[in-house]
Short mmCIF file of C-alpha atoms in Angstrom, two decimals:
data_model
loop_
_atom_site.label_atom_id
_atom_site.label_comp_id
_atom_site.label_asym_id
_atom_site.label_seq_id
_atom_site.Cartn_x
_atom_site.Cartn_y
_atom_site.Cartn_z
CA MET A 1 0.00 0.00 0.01
CA VAL A 2 1.37 3.43 -1.02
CA SER A 3 1.84 5.73 1.96
CA PHE A 4 0.53 9.28 2.17
CA ASP A 5 4.05 10.70 1.93
CA GLN A 6 4.81 8.63 -1.20
CA LYS A 7 1.57 9.73 -2.94
CA VAL A 8 2.24 13.39 -2.33
CA HIS A 9 5.98 13.11 -3.18
CA THR A 10 5.14 11.35 -6.50
CA PHE A 11 2.57 14.04 -7.37
CA ILE A 12 5.00 16.83 -6.57
CA ASP A 13 7.68 15.25 -8.78
CA GLN A 14 5.24 14.50 -11.58
CA HIS A 15 4.16 18.13 -11.81
CA GLU A 16 7.48 19.67 -10.73
CA LEU A 17 5.71 21.68 -8.01
CA ILE A 18 8.57 22.23 -5.53
CA GLN A 19 12.33 22.42 -6.20
CA LYS A 20 15.41 22.83 -4.08
CA GLY A 21 15.85 26.40 -2.90
CA ASP A 22 12.15 27.38 -3.24
CA ARG A 23 10.64 29.95 -0.86
CA LEU A 24 7.08 28.84 -0.12
CA LEU A 25 4.14 30.77 1.38
CA ILE A 26 1.61 28.39 2.94
CA GLY A 27 -1.96 29.66 3.03
CA CYS A 28 -3.05 28.39 6.45
CA SER A 29 -6.53 28.77 7.96
CA GLY A 30 -5.78 26.53 10.89
CA GLY A 31 -8.12 23.80 9.65
CA ILE A 32 -7.35 20.11 9.01
CA ASP A 33 -6.22 20.53 5.39
CA SER A 34 -3.86 23.49 5.83
CA MET A 35 -2.42 22.19 9.10
CA GLY A 36 -1.79 18.85 7.37
CA LEU A 37 0.02 20.74 4.61
CA LEU A 38 2.03 22.69 7.07
CA HIS A 39 3.19 19.54 8.88
CA TYR A 40 4.09 17.85 5.62
CA LEU A 41 6.23 20.75 4.40
CA MET A 42 7.86 21.06 7.84
CA ASP A 43 8.87 17.39 7.50
CA ILE A 44 10.51 17.75 4.09
CA ARG A 45 11.94 21.25 4.25
CA LYS A 46 15.42 20.19 5.33
CA LYS A 47 15.53 17.20 3.00
CA ILE A 48 14.90 19.25 -0.15
CA GLU A 49 16.27 22.54 1.19
CA ILE A 50 13.26 24.81 1.03
CA GLU A 51 12.15 27.81 3.11
CA ILE A 52 8.57 27.91 4.37
CA PHE A 53 6.49 30.86 5.51
CA VAL A 54 2.83 30.98 6.60
CA ALA A 55 0.07 33.46 5.79
CA HIS A 56 -3.28 33.61 7.68
CA VAL A 57 -6.27 35.84 7.06
CA ASP A 58 -8.96 36.46 9.63
CA HIS A 59 -12.13 37.36 7.62
CA MET A 60 -13.80 38.62 10.82
CA LEU A 61 -17.00 36.70 9.97
CA ARG A 62 -17.16 34.75 13.25
CA GLY A 63 -16.08 37.32 15.70
CA LYS A 64 -13.97 36.07 18.62
CA VAL A 65 -13.84 32.54 17.18
CA SER A 66 -12.13 33.60 13.97
CA LEU A 67 -9.66 35.77 15.96
CA GLU A 68 -8.82 32.65 18.00
CA ASP A 69 -8.07 30.86 14.72
CA ARG A 70 -5.57 33.58 13.90
CA ILE A 71 -3.94 33.31 17.34
CA PHE A 72 -3.76 29.53 17.04
CA VAL A 73 -1.88 29.72 13.70
CA GLU A 74 0.45 32.48 15.00
CA ASN A 75 1.28 30.50 18.17
CA PHE A 76 1.93 27.31 16.26
CA CYS A 77 4.34 29.06 13.91
CA LYS A 78 6.07 30.82 16.79
CA ASP A 79 6.56 27.49 18.61
CA ASN A 80 8.01 25.91 15.45
CA GLY A 81 10.29 28.76 14.38
CA ILE A 82 8.22 29.65 11.26
CA THR A 83 7.75 33.22 10.08
CA VAL A 84 4.04 33.96 9.91
CA PHE A 85 2.22 36.86 8.25
CA SER A 86 -1.32 37.47 9.43
CA THR A 87 -4.04 40.07 9.07
CA SER A 88 -7.70 40.71 9.81
CA ILE A 89 -9.91 41.94 6.99
CA PRO A 90 -13.45 43.31 7.77
CA ILE A 91 -15.40 41.20 5.26
CA PRO A 92 -18.82 42.02 6.84
CA LYS A 93 -18.12 45.75 6.21
CA LEU A 94 -17.08 45.04 2.65
CA LEU A 95 -20.26 43.01 2.05
CA GLU A 96 -22.31 45.78 3.42
CA GLU A 97 -20.68 48.29 1.06
CA GLU A 98 -20.48 46.09 -2.03
CA GLY A 99 -22.95 43.26 -1.74
CA GLY A 100 -22.09 40.14 -3.76
CA ASN A 101 -21.10 36.62 -2.84
CA SER A 102 -19.39 36.45 0.62
CA GLN A 103 -17.15 33.53 -0.36
CA ALA A 104 -15.99 35.36 -3.54
CA VAL A 105 -15.23 38.51 -1.58
CA CYS A 106 -13.31 36.49 1.03
CA ARG A 107 -11.26 34.76 -1.67
CA ARG A 108 -10.46 38.09 -3.41
CA GLU A 109 -9.27 39.73 -0.24
CA ARG A 110 -7.42 36.64 1.02
CA TYR A 111 -5.48 36.07 -2.22
CA GLY A 112 -4.82 39.79 -2.53
CA TYR A 113 -3.11 39.67 0.88
CA PHE A 114 -1.15 36.56 -0.12
CA ALA A 115 0.14 38.31 -3.30
CA LYS A 116 1.15 41.38 -1.28
CA VAL A 117 3.17 39.23 1.17
CA MET A 118 4.84 37.29 -1.62
CA GLU A 119 5.90 40.40 -3.49
CA GLU A 120 7.22 42.21 -0.36
CA ASN A 121 9.23 39.15 0.73
CA SER A 122 10.35 37.73 -2.61
CA ILE A 123 8.47 34.48 -2.16
CA GLN A 124 7.96 32.62 -5.44
CA LYS A 125 5.25 30.11 -4.66
CA LEU A 126 1.94 30.12 -2.83
CA VAL A 127 1.09 26.61 -1.53
CA THR A 128 -2.55 25.73 -0.80
CA ALA A 129 -4.07 22.56 0.67
CA HIS A 130 -6.67 21.87 -1.99
CA HIS A 131 -7.21 18.12 -2.25
CA ALA A 132 -9.02 15.53 -4.32
CA ASP A 133 -12.42 16.08 -2.67
CA ASP A 134 -12.10 19.84 -3.39
CA GLN A 135 -11.42 19.01 -7.04
CA LEU A 136 -14.57 16.86 -7.25
CA GLU A 137 -16.69 19.54 -5.61
CA SER A 138 -15.33 22.24 -7.97
CA ILE A 139 -16.12 20.20 -11.07
CA LEU A 140 -19.67 19.38 -9.93
CA MET A 141 -20.34 23.00 -8.95
CA SER A 142 -19.15 24.10 -12.40
CA ILE A 143 -21.47 21.64 -14.14
CA THR A 144 -24.39 22.94 -12.09
CA LYS A 145 -23.58 26.61 -12.67
CA THR A 146 -22.30 26.96 -16.24
CA GLY A 147 -21.16 23.69 -17.77
CA SER A 148 -18.07 25.37 -19.19
CA LEU A 149 -14.93 23.50 -20.13
CA SER A 150 -12.94 25.90 -17.99
CA GLY A 151 -14.88 24.69 -14.94
CA LEU A 152 -14.67 21.03 -15.86
CA LYS A 153 -10.85 21.33 -15.94
CA GLY A 154 -11.03 22.09 -12.21
CA MET A 155 -7.91 23.28 -10.43
CA TYR A 156 -4.45 22.96 -11.91
CA ALA A 157 -1.69 21.52 -9.78
CA MET A 158 0.28 24.66 -10.71
CA ARG A 159 -0.90 27.95 -12.21
CA ASN A 160 0.35 31.49 -12.57
CA PHE A 161 -0.51 33.90 -9.77
CA THR A 162 -0.47 37.69 -9.41
CA PHE A 163 3.05 37.29 -8.07
CA GLY A 164 4.77 33.92 -8.78
CA THR A 165 2.73 30.72 -8.92
CA ILE A 166 0.21 28.74 -6.92
CA VAL A 167 1.00 25.07 -6.28
CA ARG A 168 -1.33 22.39 -4.92
CA PRO A 169 0.64 19.35 -3.76
CA PHE A 170 -2.33 17.69 -2.03
CA LEU A 171 -4.58 17.27 -5.11
CA SER A 172 -3.68 13.55 -5.25
CA VAL A 173 -4.97 12.76 -1.77
CA THR A 174 -8.38 12.95 -0.07
CA LYS A 175 -9.47 14.86 2.98
CA ASP A 176 -9.74 11.56 4.96
CA GLU A 177 -6.15 10.77 4.05
CA ILE A 178 -5.03 14.24 5.21
CA ARG A 179 -6.89 13.77 8.45
CA GLU A 180 -5.20 10.41 9.10
CA TYR A 181 -1.80 11.91 8.27
CA LEU A 182 -2.28 14.86 10.63
CA GLU A 183 -3.47 12.54 13.44
CA SER A 184 -0.40 10.34 12.92
CA LYS A 185 1.77 13.39 13.48
CA GLY A 186 -0.16 14.32 16.64
CA GLY A 187 -1.14 17.57 14.96
CA THR A 188 -3.90 19.84 16.14
CA TYR A 189 -6.26 22.04 14.15
CA ARG A 190 -9.24 24.39 14.40
CA GLU A 191 -12.73 23.49 13.21
CA ASP A 192 -14.60 26.19 11.28
CA SER A 193 -18.24 25.95 12.39
CA SER A 194 -19.46 27.44 9.11
CA ASN A 195 -18.31 24.26 7.31
CA ALA A 196 -21.20 22.40 8.99
CA LYS A 197 -23.84 24.71 7.53
CA ASP A 198 -25.53 24.39 4.15
CA ASP A 199 -25.52 28.14 3.55
CA TYR A 200 -22.83 27.88 0.90
CA THR A 201 -23.09 26.01 -2.36
CA ARG A 202 -19.87 24.10 -1.81
CA ASN A 203 -21.11 22.86 1.59
CA ARG A 204 -24.38 21.61 0.10
CA PHE A 205 -22.42 19.53 -2.39
CA ARG A 206 -20.02 18.37 0.32
CA HIS A 207 -22.77 17.26 2.71
CA ASN A 208 -25.42 15.97 0.34
CA ILE A 209 -24.06 15.04 -3.07
CA ILE A 210 -20.51 13.81 -2.49
CA PRO A 211 -21.53 11.17 0.11
CA LEU A 212 -23.97 9.62 -2.40
CA MET A 213 -21.22 9.43 -5.05
CA LYS A 214 -18.78 7.88 -2.59
CA ASN A 215 -21.34 5.25 -1.68
CA GLU A 216 -21.16 4.21 -5.34
CA ASN A 217 -17.38 4.40 -5.56
CA ILE A 218 -15.09 5.51 -2.76
CA HIS A 219 -12.46 6.51 -5.31
CA VAL A 220 -14.64 9.10 -7.09
CA PRO A 221 -12.55 12.08 -5.85
CA LYS A 222 -9.39 10.58 -7.35
CA ASN A 223 -11.31 9.90 -10.59
CA ALA A 224 -12.20 13.55 -10.67
CA VAL A 225 -8.54 14.50 -10.31
CA GLN A 226 -7.62 12.12 -13.18
CA LEU A 227 -10.44 13.55 -15.41
CA ALA A 228 -9.39 17.12 -14.64
CA GLN A 229 -5.79 16.40 -15.50
CA GLN A 230 -6.70 14.80 -18.84
CA LEU A 231 -8.93 17.72 -19.78
CA GLN A 232 -6.21 20.19 -18.82
CA GLU A 233 -3.66 18.45 -21.01
CA ASP A 234 -6.06 18.32 -23.97
CA ASP A 235 -7.15 21.94 -23.56
CA ASP A 236 -3.55 23.17 -23.25
CA TYR A 237 -2.74 21.44 -26.53
CA LEU A 238 -5.74 22.92 -28.33
CA PHE A 239 -4.77 26.38 -27.07
CA THR A 240 -1.30 25.81 -28.54
CA LEU A 241 -2.94 25.16 -31.94
CA ALA A 242 -5.24 28.18 -31.55
CA LYS A 243 -2.28 30.47 -30.80
CA GLY A 244 -0.72 29.32 -34.12
CA GLU A 245 -3.90 30.25 -36.07
CA PHE A 246 -4.64 33.47 -34.13
CA PRO A 247 -2.61 35.81 -36.43
CA GLN A 248 -4.57 34.61 -39.48
CA VAL A 249 -7.91 35.44 -37.79
CA VAL A 250 -7.24 38.55 -35.65
CA THR A 251 -5.23 41.63 -36.57
CA LYS A 252 -4.15 44.41 -34.19
CA VAL A 253 -5.14 47.73 -35.75
CA GLY A 254 -4.50 50.16 -32.87
CA ASP A 255 -3.35 50.38 -29.26
CA ASP A 256 -6.67 48.98 -27.95
CA SER A 257 -8.24 47.90 -31.26
CA PHE A 258 -8.43 44.48 -32.93
CA LEU A 259 -10.10 43.31 -36.15
CA LEU A 260 -11.51 39.77 -36.32
CA ASP A 261 -12.08 38.29 -39.81
CA ILE A 262 -15.27 36.21 -39.58
CA PRO A 263 -14.63 33.94 -42.63
CA SER A 264 -11.19 33.05 -41.33
CA LEU A 265 -12.65 32.28 -37.91
CA LYS A 266 -15.32 30.09 -39.50
CA LYS A 267 -12.69 28.08 -41.34
CA GLU A 268 -11.31 26.82 -38.04
CA PRO A 269 -12.78 23.89 -36.12
CA VAL A 270 -15.33 25.02 -33.53
CA SER A 271 -12.95 23.92 -30.69
CA LEU A 272 -10.31 26.34 -32.01
CA GLN A 273 -12.81 29.19 -32.69
CA ARG A 274 -13.70 29.40 -29.02
CA ARG A 275 -10.07 29.37 -27.98
CA ILE A 276 -9.12 32.05 -30.53
CA ILE A 277 -11.80 34.30 -28.99
CA LEU A 278 -10.42 33.52 -25.51
CA ILE A 279 -6.93 34.54 -26.71
CA LEU A 280 -8.42 37.78 -28.06
CA LEU A 281 -10.11 38.42 -24.69
CA ASN A 282 -6.74 38.03 -22.99
CA TYR A 283 -5.37 40.82 -25.15
CA LEU A 284 -8.45 43.03 -24.62
CA TYR A 285 -8.63 42.58 -20.85
CA ASN A 286 -5.03 41.79 -19.93
CA ASN A 287 -5.65 38.74 -17.72
CA SER A 288 -8.49 40.39 -15.74
CA GLU A 289 -11.63 38.63 -14.63
CA PHE A 290 -13.18 39.09 -18.07
CA SER A 291 -10.36 37.27 -19.90
CA ASN A 292 -11.96 33.87 -19.42
CA SER A 293 -15.63 34.93 -19.42
CA GLU A 294 -17.93 32.35 -21.00
CA THR A 295 -20.61 35.05 -21.22
CA ILE A 296 -18.42 37.30 -23.40
CA VAL A 297 -17.26 34.34 -25.53
CA ARG A 298 -20.86 33.34 -26.33
CA SER A 299 -21.82 36.94 -27.12
CA ILE A 300 -18.96 37.21 -29.63
CA GLN A 301 -19.90 33.85 -31.17
CA ASN A 302 -23.48 35.05 -31.50
CA LEU A 303 -22.27 38.27 -33.09
CA SER A 304 -20.20 36.34 -35.66
CA ASN A 305 -23.16 34.08 -36.43
CA THR A 306 -25.78 36.82 -36.84
CA GLN A 307 -27.23 37.33 -40.29
CA GLN A 308 -27.31 41.08 -39.87
CA GLY A 309 -24.68 42.96 -41.87
CA ASN A 310 -24.12 45.52 -39.12
CA SER A 311 -24.56 44.97 -35.41
CA THR A 312 -22.99 46.16 -32.16
CA VAL A 313 -22.46 44.57 -28.76
CA HIS A 314 -21.27 46.43 -25.72
CA LEU A 315 -18.66 44.61 -23.64
CA PRO A 316 -17.38 45.27 -20.11
CA ASN A 317 -14.83 48.06 -19.39
CA GLN A 318 -16.12 50.41 -22.10
CA LEU A 319 -15.21 48.07 -24.93
CA VAL A 320 -17.50 47.62 -27.91
CA ALA A 321 -17.62 45.04 -30.75
CA HIS A 322 -18.90 46.37 -34.11
CA ARG A 323 -19.76 43.82 -36.79
CA LYS A 324 -19.62 45.20 -40.35
CA TYR A 325 -20.45 42.33 -42.69
CA SER A 326 -17.46 40.01 -42.58
CA GLU A 327 -15.46 41.75 -39.86
CA ILE A 328 -15.77 42.54 -36.16
CA LEU A 329 -13.91 45.59 -34.86
CA PHE A 330 -13.14 45.59 -31.10
CA GLU A 331 -12.37 49.02 -29.73
CA LYS A 332 -12.92 51.42 -26.84
CA MET A 333 -16.43 52.88 -26.81
CA GLU A 334 -16.73 56.56 -27.76
CA ASP A 335 -20.25 57.44 -28.81
CA VAL A 336 -23.15 55.59 -27.17
CA ASN A 337 -25.64 54.17 -29.66
CA ILE A 338 -29.06 53.74 -28.09
CA HIS A 339 -29.99 51.03 -30.66
CA SER A 340 -27.02 48.80 -29.84
CA VAL A 341 -26.99 45.70 -27.64
CA LYS A 342 -25.70 45.88 -24.07
CA LEU A 343 -24.16 42.68 -22.79
CA LEU A 344 -24.95 42.05 -19.08
CA HIS A 345 -22.12 40.76 -16.93
CA PHE A 346 -23.40 37.89 -14.67
CA ASN A 347 -23.36 38.30 -10.92
CA GLU A 348 -22.66 42.09 -11.16
CA TRP A 349 -24.53 45.37 -11.48
CA ASN A 350 -24.77 46.68 -15.03
CA ASP A 351 -25.31 50.41 -15.67
CA LEU A 352 -27.32 51.02 -18.79
CA GLU A 353 -26.91 54.15 -20.85
CA SER A 354 -30.63 54.84 -20.29
CA GLY A 355 -30.07 55.37 -16.55
CA ILE A 356 -31.29 51.91 -15.46
CA CYS A 357 -29.12 49.63 -13.31
CA VAL A 358 -29.62 45.88 -13.85
CA TYR A 359 -28.27 43.00 -11.73
CA ILE A 360 -28.65 39.42 -12.99
CA GLY A 361 -26.94 36.57 -11.19
CA ASP A 362 -27.17 33.57 -8.88
CA ALA A 363 -30.35 33.71 -6.86
CA SER A 364 -28.38 32.81 -3.73
CA ASN A 365 -26.19 35.93 -3.94
CA VAL A 366 -26.70 38.86 -1.63
CA THR A 367 -27.07 42.00 -3.78
CA LYS A 368 -26.18 45.43 -2.49
CA SER A 369 -28.80 47.95 -3.62
CA LYS A 370 -27.72 50.81 -5.91
CA ARG A 371 -29.97 52.96 -3.70
CA LEU A 372 -32.01 54.35 -6.57
CA ASP A 373 -35.64 55.42 -6.07
CA CYS A 374 -37.37 52.31 -7.40
CA CYS A 375 -36.54 48.62 -7.41
CA LEU A 376 -38.02 45.69 -9.30
CA GLU A 377 -36.93 42.17 -8.29
CA TYR A 378 -37.66 38.92 -10.24
CA TYR A 379 -36.67 35.26 -10.30
CA CYS A 380 -36.40 32.69 -13.05
CA SER A 381 -34.82 29.33 -13.90
CA SER A 382 -31.75 28.71 -16.12
CA ASN A 383 -33.78 25.88 -17.60
CA ASN A 384 -35.94 28.53 -19.30
CA PHE A 385 -33.45 31.24 -20.13
CA LYS A 386 -29.80 30.89 -21.15
CA ALA A 387 -26.79 33.14 -20.65
CA PRO A 388 -25.45 35.47 -21.91
CA PHE A 389 -28.10 37.98 -21.14
CA CYS A 390 -28.43 41.35 -22.89
CA VAL A 391 -30.53 44.52 -22.94
CA ARG A 392 -31.45 45.69 -26.40
CA THR A 393 -34.05 47.78 -28.16
CA ARG A 394 -36.92 46.32 -30.26
CA LYS A 395 -36.66 44.92 -33.72
CA ASP A 396 -39.21 43.70 -36.30
CA GLY A 397 -41.07 40.60 -35.26
CA ASP A 398 -40.41 40.80 -31.55
CA ARG A 399 -42.86 38.86 -29.36
CA ILE A 400 -43.13 38.08 -25.67
CA HIS A 401 -44.79 35.15 -23.88
CA LEU A 402 -47.12 36.69 -21.26
CA LYS A 403 -48.94 34.96 -18.42
CA GLY A 404 -52.47 33.88 -19.29
CA MET A 405 -51.93 34.00 -23.08
CA GLU A 406 -51.80 30.93 -25.31
CA SER A 407 -49.54 32.51 -27.92
CA PRO A 408 -46.83 35.17 -27.67
CA LYS A 409 -47.83 38.77 -28.02
CA ARG A 410 -46.42 41.12 -30.64
CA LEU A 411 -44.30 43.83 -28.97
CA SER A 412 -45.84 46.53 -31.21
CA ARG A 413 -49.28 45.53 -29.92
CA LEU A 414 -48.06 45.51 -26.28
CA PHE A 415 -46.71 49.07 -26.63
CA ILE A 416 -50.11 50.24 -27.96
CA ASP A 417 -52.02 48.47 -25.20
CA GLU A 418 -49.72 49.91 -22.53
CA LYS A 419 -50.00 53.38 -24.05
CA VAL A 420 -46.23 53.81 -24.56
CA PRO A 421 -45.61 57.01 -26.53
CA LEU A 422 -44.60 56.40 -30.10
CA LYS A 423 -41.36 58.37 -29.69
CA ASP A 424 -40.22 56.05 -26.85
CA ARG A 425 -40.93 52.67 -28.45
CA ASP A 426 -37.73 52.38 -30.50
CA HIS A 427 -35.64 53.19 -27.36
CA TRP A 428 -37.41 51.00 -24.84
CA PRO A 429 -35.05 48.57 -23.04
CA LEU A 430 -35.74 44.82 -23.45
CA LEU A 431 -34.10 42.13 -21.40
CA VAL A 432 -33.27 39.09 -23.62
CA ASP A 433 -31.38 35.81 -23.25
CA ALA A 434 -28.89 34.08 -25.53
CA ASP A 435 -31.65 32.66 -27.72
CA ASP A 436 -33.10 36.16 -28.06
CA ASN A 437 -36.13 35.25 -25.98
CA ILE A 438 -37.63 38.45 -24.48
CA MET A 439 -37.54 38.00 -20.69
CA ALA A 440 -38.98 41.42 -19.86
CA VAL A 441 -40.08 44.67 -21.42
CA ILE A 442 -38.40 46.53 -18.57
CA GLY A 443 -40.89 48.33 -16.37
CA ILE A 444 -43.93 47.10 -18.27
CA ARG A 445 -44.41 43.32 -18.53
CA GLU A 446 -42.43 40.13 -17.84
CA ASN A 447 -42.24 36.79 -19.58
CA GLN A 448 -44.58 34.12 -18.24
CA ASN A 449 -41.54 32.21 -16.86
CA ILE A 450 -40.40 35.13 -14.68
CA SER A 451 -41.94 35.74 -11.26
CA LYS A 452 -41.71 38.18 -8.39
CA ILE A 453 -41.80 35.15 -6.03
CA GLN A 454 -38.88 32.75 -5.94
CA HIS A 455 -39.86 29.15 -6.69
CA ALA A 456 -37.82 26.04 -5.90
CA GLN A 457 -36.43 25.75 -9.40
CA ASP A 458 -35.49 29.48 -9.67
CA ASP A 459 -31.71 29.90 -9.62
CA ILE A 460 -31.41 33.31 -11.23
CA LYS A 461 -32.27 36.65 -9.68
CA ILE A 462 -32.94 39.85 -11.64
CA VAL A 463 -32.93 43.23 -9.91
CA ILE A 464 -33.74 46.43 -11.82
CA GLU A 465 -33.30 49.87 -10.20
CA TYR A 466 -34.02 53.35 -11.56
CA ASN A 467 -34.66 56.89 -10.36
CA ASN A 468 -38.09 58.50 -10.20
CA ILE A 469 -37.05 61.09 -12.74
CA TYR A 470 -36.39 58.38 -15.26
CA GLY A 471 -39.44 56.45 -14.14
CA LYS A 472 -41.72 59.35 -14.88
CA LYS A 473 -40.31 59.47 -18.36
CA ILE A 474 -40.38 55.80 -19.28
CA PHE A 475 -42.19 53.70 -16.68
CA ASN A 476 -45.32 55.81 -16.02
#
């Protein structure tokens, strides 16, 4: 039987995660996983001649208890002669100011602190205790949320970070194996009480889904690691091919401008088309959160497939994509065109040129109000409406499925019935999905599959806010 140490050592060698002379920063919460990682690296540091440091972040979500976690980690490091960097970040205050997903905000702030420590202390690698069970959970969560290949690839054993790289030497072992290892070392740890709650998506998978899968096959977490690695290898190879074809499809025409040739894109296999667009996004957004956005990729694919000779899509960060027959020009937005399409970024507030603010995202997210005069809130299911979502103005033939009607109603008839002034009809904002289904004529009527009450199957929340001045003009 292969020992825990041998499994981890083999995985580290296979992926070349740690080399002689490395300076490693261990992200340590004080829980079983990170304390197991700390003990493991303490055991091997002299053998392979590495330096280890520890970083801990108190998110201040559990008051005195989370402060005690910080003290626990600090005392352990002090007792074992390990340099520790620790801080407390007021996540509750940030959530009050920003809204959003608490786990996402925690992760952003935590990794931001890690990067700062690494840069200030010339530490090349951040080591985290993600394990095989984490990999399985991440893949299942991705399937549930978006079904993107990026999510199916799970976590890489090594990836680039803001400063240096992140390495995950425990991906080959399970949480139970880490627990057994830590107990064999006589190690202690802190238990985070929030891990027992089903408030977070990951916890619901961990408590309810994963046990069922393990009942079928106890090795399912390791199967997930193997699947992820195979997908990563295949995807990396396809990206290499896409990079070779990229210059034939996309041309840089200015400092922030690129021209995509649609016929050249269409000549490539679909698998390369998507990756060519992702490479373009990397140039446009310089490795920001939008560089790997499935929503933006699909919007560009839709734009390249449209039959209209001229069309425009607004992208995040004041970028705009203009299609003119066989080409798409990507450039910084200058003049706002009220007839153009506005792509909505998922899980974020989107400010429309018309003065409306729209949030569309996971129904479980806490949304911080924009504090405008009026607020409309709706729910729907991703089974009925598909991302990406956009706001556009009307076009010929538009219809909407309304409650209580057997057939969809023409938008032109709806405007007449609702006494919308003729001068406003061509500018009225419509919320639509990827299949161009009208979800709402904003401020007037909603699709039959959208409700003000959240039902069990509803996993998408829509919040629309606007000021009374605008409401008097367009909603009344």
